[in-house]
Amino acid sequence: MLDKIPHPSASRVPGTEEAGPGFTVRFRVNGHPVSLEVTPTRRLLALLREDLGLTGTKRSCELGRCGSCMVLLNGRPVNACLTMAYQCEGAEIVTIEGIGADGLHPVQRAFLEEGGFQCGYCTPGMVVSVVALLAENPQPAPEEIEEALSGNLCRCTGYAAIIRAVNRAIEQGGGRHEN
């Protein structure tokens, strides 16, 4: 997917340029090397969506409260809206597009099978959080699942189906990670 991404300046919305001197940040996204000129105030969320065209990472609260922008940064779930681009220097970032790069990840499949989505807006962040949890702990207790998802909000209140999906992913060995 990254090979189809336009040049960073071509994907920016006019009038949204940030002030300040730029610098180059180098990292990997979904296994692909990236090198971009960014400003000191550039956030990872804007970089992913606007510069790289990876729109699976959702923009919502932009305050770190909803989890719709969750990505993996060196294997750990982080809110992309709170992560500065300079913090990604040398990092490995995995977005929802990278989780299912070679077909549906078991967590994604479980979400589909159990109806763990309604409008789908929170689903990428939920899936990323669950993938991170199961990579660290393939057999989490119910309270560990709740804790792992505590930073993700579902405005459609699909939590029962989401928990069923997590349990199905656990049963089906969803702790593997692809990117």
XYZ file of N, CA, C and O in Angstrom:
716
model
N 0.818 -1.193 0.000
C 0.000 0.000 0.000
C 0.860 1.255 0.000
O 0.494 2.233 -0.621
N 1.984 1.222 0.679
C 2.818 2.409 0.763
C 3.405 2.803 -0.578
O 3.708 3.970 -0.795
N 3.539 1.857 -1.504
C 4.099 2.208 -2.793
C 3.143 3.068 -3.615
O 3.529 3.695 -4.582
N 1.878 3.144 -3.220
C 0.882 3.950 -3.922
C 0.633 5.286 -3.235
O -0.244 6.033 -3.625
N 1.387 5.589 -2.211
C 1.188 6.817 -1.451
C 1.782 7.985 -2.218
O 2.927 7.926 -2.668
N 1.015 9.068 -2.384
C 1.549 10.230 -3.091
C 2.647 10.917 -2.286
O 2.787 10.680 -1.088
N 3.387 11.758 -2.959
C 4.408 12.546 -2.282
C 3.753 13.313 -1.143
O 2.634 13.804 -1.291
N 4.404 13.432 0.033
C 3.783 14.087 1.188
C 3.162 15.437 0.900
O 2.079 15.729 1.371
N 3.802 16.276 0.097
C 3.242 17.598 -0.154
C 1.972 17.526 -0.977
O 1.136 18.419 -0.909
N 1.770 16.456 -1.742
C 0.574 16.320 -2.574
C -0.647 15.918 -1.776
O -1.765 16.102 -2.217
N -0.459 15.357 -0.589
C -1.597 14.865 0.170
C -2.030 15.805 1.290
O -2.966 15.526 2.003
N -1.352 16.912 1.462
C -1.726 17.854 2.519
C -2.889 18.717 2.087
O -2.985 19.133 0.930
N -3.745 19.001 3.007
C -4.877 19.880 2.748
C -4.371 21.320 2.772
O -3.703 21.723 3.730
N -4.651 22.112 1.727
C -4.177 23.503 1.705
C -4.645 24.264 2.943
O -5.774 24.100 3.398
N -3.753 25.066 3.484
C -4.095 25.869 4.655
C -3.865 25.174 5.979
O -4.065 25.752 7.032
N -3.434 23.898 5.937
C -3.207 23.190 7.198
C -1.728 23.000 7.492
O -1.370 22.265 8.397
N -0.872 23.635 6.713
C 0.559 23.506 6.937
C 0.911 24.025 8.329
O 0.324 24.977 8.812
N 1.861 23.375 8.944
C 2.273 23.757 10.290
C 3.511 24.631 10.223
O 4.346 24.480 9.338
N 3.621 25.556 11.144
C 4.764 26.468 11.186
C 5.952 25.796 11.859
O 5.805 24.845 12.591
N 7.105 26.344 11.607
C 8.303 25.874 12.284
C 9.253 25.191 11.325
O 8.864 24.757 10.254
N 10.517 25.118 11.720
C 11.506 24.476 10.869
C 11.248 22.976 10.787
O 10.811 22.356 11.749
N 11.516 22.424 9.634
C 11.296 20.995 9.445
C 12.536 20.182 9.723
O 13.644 20.704 9.800
N 12.338 18.898 9.887
C 13.437 17.954 10.036
C 12.956 16.620 9.500
O 11.757 16.411 9.293
N 13.872 15.736 9.251
C 13.537 14.440 8.678
C 13.387 13.411 9.787
O 14.208 13.341 10.700
N 12.319 12.640 9.700
C 12.094 11.537 10.627
C 12.043 10.250 9.792
O 11.434 10.216 8.725
N 12.756 9.235 10.284
C 12.837 7.949 9.583
C 12.320 6.855 10.499
O 12.716 6.773 11.662
N 11.444 6.016 9.941
C 10.856 4.915 10.694
C 10.291 3.908 9.706
O 10.438 4.070 8.499
N 9.646 2.873 10.205
C 9.006 1.870 9.350
C 7.516 1.851 9.674
O 7.141 1.912 10.828
N 6.701 1.749 8.634
C 5.256 1.612 8.798
C 4.829 0.347 8.081
O 5.072 0.183 6.880
N 4.240 -0.558 8.837
C 3.761 -1.827 8.281
C 4.847 -2.534 7.469
O 4.595 -3.109 6.417
N 6.078 -2.443 7.973
C 7.208 -3.118 7.353
C 7.916 -2.336 6.266
O 8.925 -2.787 5.739
N 7.414 -1.159 5.916
C 8.004 -0.350 4.843
C 8.776 0.838 5.421
O 8.271 1.535 6.294
N 9.980 1.100 4.907
C 10.731 2.261 5.383
C 10.064 3.563 4.929
O 9.557 3.659 3.810
N 10.079 4.544 5.818
C 9.514 5.863 5.538
C 10.520 6.908 5.993
O 11.122 6.776 7.054
N 10.658 7.947 5.190
C 11.481 9.094 5.542
C 10.694 10.323 5.112
O 10.399 10.488 3.927
N 10.343 11.165 6.089
C 9.515 12.334 5.801
C 10.063 13.580 6.466
O 10.580 13.521 7.580
N 9.899 14.683 5.797
C 10.202 15.993 6.377
C 8.968 16.406 7.179
O 7.856 16.424 6.656
N 9.139 16.689 8.465
C 8.025 17.065 9.334
C 8.394 18.303 10.149
O 9.565 18.654 10.264
N 7.385 18.928 10.711
C 7.607 20.047 11.615
C 7.600 19.508 13.043
O 7.100 18.408 13.299
N 8.133 20.267 13.990
C 8.180 19.795 15.378
C 6.801 19.503 15.982
O 6.688 18.704 16.894
N 5.760 20.117 15.443
C 4.422 19.921 16.010
C 3.601 18.860 15.286
O 2.447 18.640 15.629
N 4.190 18.188 14.307
C 3.456 17.178 13.528
C 3.176 15.964 14.389
O 4.062 15.416 15.040
N 1.944 15.526 14.380
C 1.549 14.346 15.152
C 1.499 13.119 14.244
O 1.256 13.218 13.044
N 1.695 11.964 14.842
C 1.692 10.710 14.101
C 0.370 10.501 13.368
O 0.361 10.047 12.228
N -0.740 10.853 13.973
C -2.045 10.670 13.333
C -2.103 11.417 11.998
O -2.507 10.855 10.976
N -1.702 12.678 11.983
C -1.713 13.458 10.748
C -0.730 12.882 9.738
O -1.040 12.795 8.539
N 0.411 12.469 10.199
C 1.417 11.886 9.327
C 0.864 10.635 8.635
O 0.980 10.477 7.422
N 0.233 9.743 9.398
C -0.305 8.508 8.828
C -1.424 8.794 7.829
O -1.430 8.280 6.717
N -2.379 9.605 8.244
C -3.560 9.843 7.413
C -3.276 10.773 6.233
O -3.655 10.473 5.107
N -2.617 11.890 6.490
C -2.452 12.916 5.465
C -1.217 12.693 4.593
O -1.273 12.896 3.390
N -0.114 12.304 5.201
C 1.118 12.140 4.442
C 1.226 10.761 3.799
O 1.751 10.636 2.699
N 0.755 9.732 4.481
C 0.913 8.373 3.982
C -0.377 7.756 3.447
O -0.354 6.657 2.900
N -1.500 8.417 3.641
C -2.769 7.912 3.109
C -3.302 6.681 3.803
O -4.129 5.958 3.242
N -2.846 6.429 5.024
C -3.308 5.263 5.790
C -4.495 5.688 6.653
O -4.348 6.009 7.830
N -5.666 5.681 6.071
C -6.851 6.239 6.725
C -7.597 5.253 7.609
O -8.626 5.598 8.180
N -7.093 4.045 7.751
C -7.704 3.099 8.689
C -7.557 3.571 10.126
O -8.390 3.274 10.973
N -6.487 4.301 10.405
C -6.297 4.922 11.703
C -7.218 6.127 11.743
O -7.050 7.060 10.977
N -8.218 6.088 12.619
C -9.280 7.097 12.599
C -8.936 8.328 13.418
O -8.239 8.265 14.422
N -9.467 9.452 12.980
C -9.363 10.719 13.705
C -10.712 10.942 14.377
O -11.741 10.927 13.735
N -10.691 11.147 15.690
C -11.948 11.369 16.402
C -11.761 12.445 17.451
O -11.839 13.618 17.153
N -11.473 12.064 18.688
C -11.423 13.053 19.778
C -10.172 13.921 19.725
O -10.191 15.059 20.161
N -9.070 13.386 19.221
C -7.764 14.040 19.183
C -7.274 14.452 20.568
O -6.454 15.358 20.707
N -7.784 13.772 21.593
C -7.381 14.027 22.982
C -6.864 12.767 23.679
O -6.589 12.792 24.862
N -6.797 11.659 22.964
C -6.334 10.410 23.560
C -7.360 9.715 24.425
O -7.003 8.869 25.230
N -8.630 10.030 24.245
C -9.669 9.449 25.104
C -10.481 8.350 24.446
O -11.140 7.598 25.135
N -10.478 8.280 23.104
C -11.409 7.353 22.455
C -10.739 6.108 21.878
O -11.403 5.093 21.693
N -9.468 6.155 21.558
C -8.757 4.993 21.047
C -8.962 4.705 19.570
O -8.435 3.723 19.056
N -9.699 5.546 18.852
C -9.932 5.263 17.440
C -8.658 5.399 16.599
O -8.597 4.884 15.494
N -7.649 6.059 17.131
C -6.395 6.266 16.403
C -5.279 5.328 16.887
O -4.111 5.557 16.587
N -5.639 4.271 17.583
C -4.642 3.369 18.159
C -3.802 2.700 17.073
O -4.317 2.202 16.076
N -2.481 2.723 17.276
C -1.529 2.016 16.425
C -0.532 1.320 17.346
O -0.483 1.602 18.545
N 0.268 0.443 16.768
C 1.345 -0.180 17.538
C 2.637 0.564 17.232
O 2.995 0.757 16.069
N 3.309 1.002 18.265
C 4.604 1.671 18.157
C 5.595 0.772 18.875
O 5.526 0.620 20.102
N 6.461 0.131 18.105
C 7.390 -0.859 18.656
C 6.642 -1.913 19.469
O 7.079 -2.321 20.544
N 5.490 -2.332 18.942
C 4.711 -3.403 19.549
C 3.766 -2.981 20.660
O 2.990 -3.796 21.145
N 3.808 -1.734 21.056
C 2.958 -1.240 22.148
C 1.847 -0.372 21.585
O 2.091 0.459 20.713
N 0.621 -0.517 22.086
C -0.459 0.339 21.589
C -0.298 1.777 22.080
O -0.012 2.010 23.256
N -0.438 2.725 21.158
C -0.364 4.152 21.494
C -1.450 4.888 20.725
O -1.870 4.461 19.648
N -1.872 6.004 21.273
C -2.791 6.894 20.574
C -1.972 7.741 19.614
O -1.132 8.537 20.040
N -2.239 7.588 18.330
C -1.486 8.347 17.324
C -1.754 9.845 17.434
O -0.915 10.646 17.042
N -2.912 10.224 17.994
C -3.214 11.654 18.124
C -2.366 12.326 19.194
O -2.235 13.548 19.190
N -1.785 11.556 20.086
C -0.947 12.114 21.152
C 0.546 11.899 20.911
O 1.366 12.405 21.667
N 0.878 11.152 19.878
C 2.266 10.803 19.603
C 2.844 11.779 18.582
O 2.287 11.947 17.495
N 3.931 12.416 18.949
C 4.581 13.362 18.053
C 5.413 12.590 17.024
O 5.966 11.538 17.333
N 5.504 13.132 15.828
C 6.256 12.475 14.757
C 7.701 12.217 15.168
O 8.251 11.155 14.880
N 8.315 13.167 15.861
C 9.720 12.989 16.243
C 9.911 11.800 17.188
O 10.990 11.233 17.256
N 8.874 11.398 17.902
C 8.959 10.238 18.794
C 9.033 8.926 18.020
O 9.301 7.889 18.606
N 8.802 8.977 16.727
C 8.786 7.776 15.901
C 10.128 7.486 15.239
O 10.258 6.488 14.529
N 11.107 8.341 15.454
C 12.418 8.146 14.845
C 12.924 6.744 15.155
O 13.027 6.341 16.315
N 13.210 5.981 14.098
C 13.741 4.630 14.242
C 12.726 3.582 14.675
O 13.091 2.427 14.868
N 11.478 3.952 14.804
C 10.453 3.039 15.329
C 9.848 2.158 14.248
O 9.969 2.426 13.055
N 9.181 1.133 14.705
C 8.361 0.259 13.860
C 6.917 0.545 14.233
O 6.513 0.349 15.379
N 6.143 1.027 13.271
C 4.742 1.352 13.490
C 3.900 0.368 12.694
O 4.196 0.089 11.530
N 2.861 -0.154 13.337
C 1.919 -1.037 12.655
C 0.534 -0.429 12.809
O 0.089 -0.156 13.918
N -0.117 -0.203 11.679
C -1.478 0.320 11.662
C -2.443 -0.832 11.393
O -2.018 -1.956 11.131
N -3.723 -0.543 11.393
C -4.717 -1.574 11.088
C -4.473 -2.170 9.698
O -4.677 -3.365 9.499
N -3.979 -1.359 8.760
C -3.675 -1.885 7.429
C -2.560 -2.932 7.481
O -2.566 -3.869 6.696
N -1.623 -2.777 8.392
C -0.527 -3.727 8.523
C -0.912 -4.988 9.266
O -0.324 -6.044 9.057
N -1.898 -4.894 10.123
C -2.324 -6.074 10.891
C -2.937 -7.119 9.975
O -2.701 -8.301 10.131
N -3.689 -6.696 9.000
C -4.313 -7.641 8.078
C -3.663 -7.646 6.714
O -4.325 -7.903 5.715
N -2.383 -7.380 6.643
C -1.700 -7.232 5.364
C -1.762 -8.486 4.499
O -1.838 -8.391 3.277
N -1.736 -9.651 5.091
C -1.730 -10.907 4.329
C -3.066 -11.629 4.444
O -3.115 -12.858 4.408
N -4.143 -10.898 4.585
C -5.461 -11.504 4.800
C -5.929 -11.156 6.197
O -5.247 -10.452 6.940
N -7.091 -11.626 6.542
C -7.640 -11.286 7.858
C -6.827 -11.896 8.987
O -6.536 -13.100 8.986
N -6.463 -11.070 9.927
C -5.843 -11.518 11.166
C -6.935 -12.229 11.972
O -8.114 -11.881 11.845
N -6.612 -13.215 12.798
C -7.630 -13.902 13.596
C -8.496 -12.954 14.435
O -9.684 -13.216 14.636
N -7.936 -11.848 14.901
C -8.733 -10.889 15.677
C -9.746 -10.209 14.759
O -10.915 -10.050 15.126
N -9.327 -9.831 13.571
C -10.258 -9.224 12.621
C -11.373 -10.212 12.260
O -12.548 -9.838 12.202
N -11.012 -11.445 12.022
C -11.997 -12.475 11.689
C -12.999 -12.649 12.828
O -14.209 -12.746 12.608
N -12.507 -12.678 14.058
C -13.388 -12.839 15.220
C -14.342 -11.659 15.341
O -15.526 -11.850 15.688
N -13.872 -10.444 15.068
C -14.756 -9.275 15.104
C -15.880 -9.429 14.081
O -17.026 -9.093 14.368
N -15.554 -9.931 12.899
C -16.578 -10.147 11.875
C -17.549 -11.254 12.289
O -18.768 -11.098 12.164
N -17.017 -12.357 12.781
C -17.861 -13.496 13.145
C -18.789 -13.199 14.308
O -19.900 -13.716 14.366
N -18.354 -12.374 15.235
C -19.155 -12.081 16.431
C -19.909 -10.749 16.345
O -20.579 -10.366 17.296
N -19.793 -10.056 15.227
C -20.464 -8.755 15.113
C -19.885 -7.734 16.072
O -20.618 -6.914 16.616
N -18.566 -7.785 16.264
C -17.888 -6.884 17.195
C -17.679 -5.494 16.630
O -16.687 -4.845 16.917
N -18.593 -5.060 15.814
C -18.546 -3.711 15.240
C -19.983 -3.321 14.909
O -20.837 -4.164 14.714
N -20.235 -2.061 14.906
C -21.539 -1.583 14.438
C -21.274 -0.550 13.359
O -21.268 -0.896 12.186
N -21.004 0.669 13.737
C -20.680 1.651 12.696
C -19.281 1.394 12.149
O -18.957 1.786 11.047
N -18.413 0.741 12.922
C -17.073 0.389 12.484
C -16.009 1.426 12.771
O -14.833 1.173 12.543
N -16.397 2.584 13.273
C -15.420 3.650 13.468
C -14.375 3.291 14.518
O -13.190 3.554 14.341
N -14.806 2.678 15.610
C -13.869 2.321 16.676
C -13.127 1.022 16.392
O -12.127 0.724 17.038
N -13.621 0.251 15.428
C -13.113 -1.096 15.207
C -11.610 -1.162 14.959
O -10.931 -2.000 15.567
N -11.009 -0.320 14.111
C -9.559 -0.425 13.932
C -8.780 -0.269 15.237
O -7.868 -1.050 15.518
N -9.150 0.710 16.054
C -8.467 0.904 17.333
C -8.679 -0.255 18.282
O -7.762 -0.669 18.999
N -9.896 -0.791 18.294
C -10.185 -1.965 19.140
C -9.346 -3.151 18.695
O -8.739 -3.839 19.524
N -9.309 -3.403 17.392
C -8.540 -4.533 16.867
C -7.066 -4.374 17.209
O -6.417 -5.325 17.670
N -6.516 -3.191 17.012
C -5.105 -2.948 17.333
C -4.844 -3.226 18.820
O -3.864 -3.882 19.178
N -5.733 -2.752 19.694
C -5.567 -2.976 21.140
C -5.616 -4.454 21.484
O -4.835 -4.937 22.304
N -6.536 -5.181 20.861
C -6.661 -6.618 21.140
C -5.452 -7.377 20.598
O -4.928 -8.278 21.271
N -4.990 -7.029 19.414
C -3.792 -7.674 18.862
C -2.609 -7.475 19.806
O -1.860 -8.415 20.087
N -2.437 -6.261 20.325
C -1.343 -5.993 21.267
C -1.500 -6.814 22.540
O -0.530 -7.395 23.036
N -2.715 -6.876 23.058
C -2.970 -7.663 24.273
C -2.617 -9.125 24.053
O -1.890 -9.723 24.860
N -3.122 -9.728 22.972
C -2.919 -11.164 22.750
C -1.476 -11.496 22.378
O -1.024 -12.609 22.621
N -0.747 -10.535 21.800
C 0.681 -10.758 21.530
C 1.457 -10.851 22.838
O 2.415 -11.609 22.950
N 1.027 -10.083 23.824
C 1.680 -10.075 25.130
C 1.162 -11.196 26.028
O 1.912 -11.774 26.809
N -0.125 -11.478 25.932
C -0.766 -12.456 26.811
C -1.842 -13.199 26.020
O -2.971 -12.726 25.928
N -1.510 -14.359 25.453
C -2.469 -15.087 24.617
C -3.703 -15.614 25.363
O -4.687 -15.960 24.731
N -3.657 -15.650 26.674
C -4.781 -16.152 27.474
C -5.136 -15.151 28.583
O -5.059 -15.471 29.782
N -5.553 -13.949 28.234
C -5.845 -12.948 29.265
C -7.119 -13.279 30.049
O -8.062 -13.868 29.513
N -7.127 -12.877 31.296
C -8.321 -13.005 32.136
C -9.318 -11.919 31.721
O -8.926 -10.913 31.119
N -10.598 -12.103 32.055
C -11.603 -11.082 31.690
C -11.233 -9.667 32.130
O -11.429 -8.708 31.363
N -10.678 -9.521 33.312
C -10.311 -8.181 33.766
C -9.130 -7.615 32.977
O -9.018 -6.397 32.805
N -8.256 -8.471 32.470
C -7.146 -8.003 31.633
C -7.671 -7.530 30.262
O -7.148 -6.570 29.702
N -8.682 -8.198 29.749
C -9.307 -7.773 28.497
C -9.942 -6.405 28.684
O -9.754 -5.501 27.876
N -10.688 -6.253 29.758
C -11.332 -4.964 30.049
C -10.298 -3.855 30.199
O -10.492 -2.752 29.691
N -9.208 -4.142 30.881
C -8.148 -3.146 31.056
C -7.524 -2.768 29.711
O -7.303 -1.589 29.429
N -7.263 -3.774 28.867
C -6.647 -3.507 27.568
C -7.546 -2.655 26.678
O -7.058 -1.860 25.877
N -8.851 -2.802 26.825
C -9.801 -2.045 26.009
C -10.298 -0.776 26.685
O -11.114 -0.054 26.115
N -9.803 -0.484 27.872
C -10.317 0.663 28.625
C -10.041 1.997 27.949
O -10.730 2.977 28.206
N -9.086 2.060 27.059
C -8.791 3.294 26.347
C -9.513 3.415 25.013
O -9.247 4.314 24.238
N -10.426 2.482 24.739
C -11.169 2.475 23.481
C -12.652 2.651 23.753
O -13.226 1.902 24.548
N -13.262 3.617 23.090
C -14.689 3.860 23.247
C -15.453 3.387 22.022
O -15.054 3.649 20.895
N -16.572 2.741 22.273
C -17.501 2.369 21.210
C -18.763 3.182 21.447
O -19.504 2.919 22.392
N -18.994 4.158 20.610
C -20.166 5.016 20.784
C -21.470 4.279 20.479
O -22.535 4.711 20.878
N -21.388 3.177 19.745
C -22.587 2.394 19.426
C -22.916 1.385 20.527
O -23.893 0.656 20.418
N -22.108 1.331 21.552
C -22.249 0.422 22.706
C -22.249 -1.045 22.297
O -23.021 -1.837 22.802
N -21.340 -1.422 21.436
C -21.220 -2.806 20.999
C -20.293 -3.628 21.863
O -19.723 -4.612 21.395
N -20.155 -3.285 23.130
C -19.160 -3.941 23.987
C -19.379 -5.441 24.172
O -18.423 -6.201 24.211
N -20.623 -5.886 24.278
C -20.869 -7.321 24.476
C -20.324 -8.105 23.287
O -19.657 -9.134 23.453
N -20.590 -7.634 22.081
C -20.097 -8.313 20.885
C -18.574 -8.203 20.783
O -17.907 -9.138 20.322
N -18.028 -7.086 21.206
C -16.573 -6.904 21.181
C -15.908 -7.900 22.120
O -14.927 -8.557 21.756
N -16.442 -8.053 23.317
C -15.879 -9.028 24.277
C -16.019 -10.446 23.738
O -15.094 -11.260 23.865
N -17.160 -10.765 23.118
C -17.318 -12.095 22.490
C -16.264 -12.287 21.405
O -15.685 -13.375 21.276
N -16.009 -11.234 20.630
C -15.002 -11.326 19.574
C -13.609 -11.565 20.156
O -12.852 -12.382 19.628
N -13.286 -10.889 21.237
C -11.980 -11.092 21.875
C -11.873 -12.529 22.364
O -10.854 -13.201 22.138
N -12.913 -13.029 23.006
C -12.891 -14.416 23.498
C -12.785 -15.409 22.347
O -12.084 -16.417 22.461
N -13.448 -15.154 21.229
C -13.339 -16.036 20.067
C -11.908 -15.995 19.528
O -11.349 -17.031 19.171
N -11.324 -14.807 19.471
C -9.941 -14.690 18.990
C -8.991 -15.473 19.894
O -8.065 -16.130 19.394
N -9.234 -15.430 21.197
C -8.402 -16.191 22.129
C -8.547 -17.678 21.848
O -7.551 -18.401 21.749
N -9.781 -18.140 21.680
C -10.030 -19.549 21.389
C -9.377 -20.002 20.088
O -8.939 -21.145 19.964
N -9.312 -19.103 19.107
C -8.774 -19.437 17.799
C -7.287 -19.121 17.672
O -6.741 -19.140 16.565
N -6.643 -18.800 18.780
C -5.203 -18.541 18.748
C -4.840 -17.206 18.115
O -3.870 -17.125 17.364
N -5.592 -16.160 18.431
C -5.390 -14.841 17.836
C -4.179 -14.093 18.314
O -4.035 -12.921 17.994
N -3.276 -14.733 19.055
C -2.094 -14.036 19.557
C -0.996 -13.853 18.536
O -0.012 -13.192 18.800
N -1.174 -14.392 17.337
C -0.126 -14.195 16.320
C -0.236 -12.797 15.755
O -1.292 -12.194 15.781
N 0.869 -12.269 15.263
C 0.873 -10.902 14.715
C 1.524 -10.920 13.342
O 2.596 -11.479 13.167
N 0.863 -10.280 12.393
C 1.416 -10.139 11.048
C 1.575 -8.669 10.740
O 0.786 -7.859 11.166
N 2.555 -8.370 9.962
C 2.659 -7.014 9.395
C 3.399 -7.059 8.110
O 3.863 -8.024 7.649
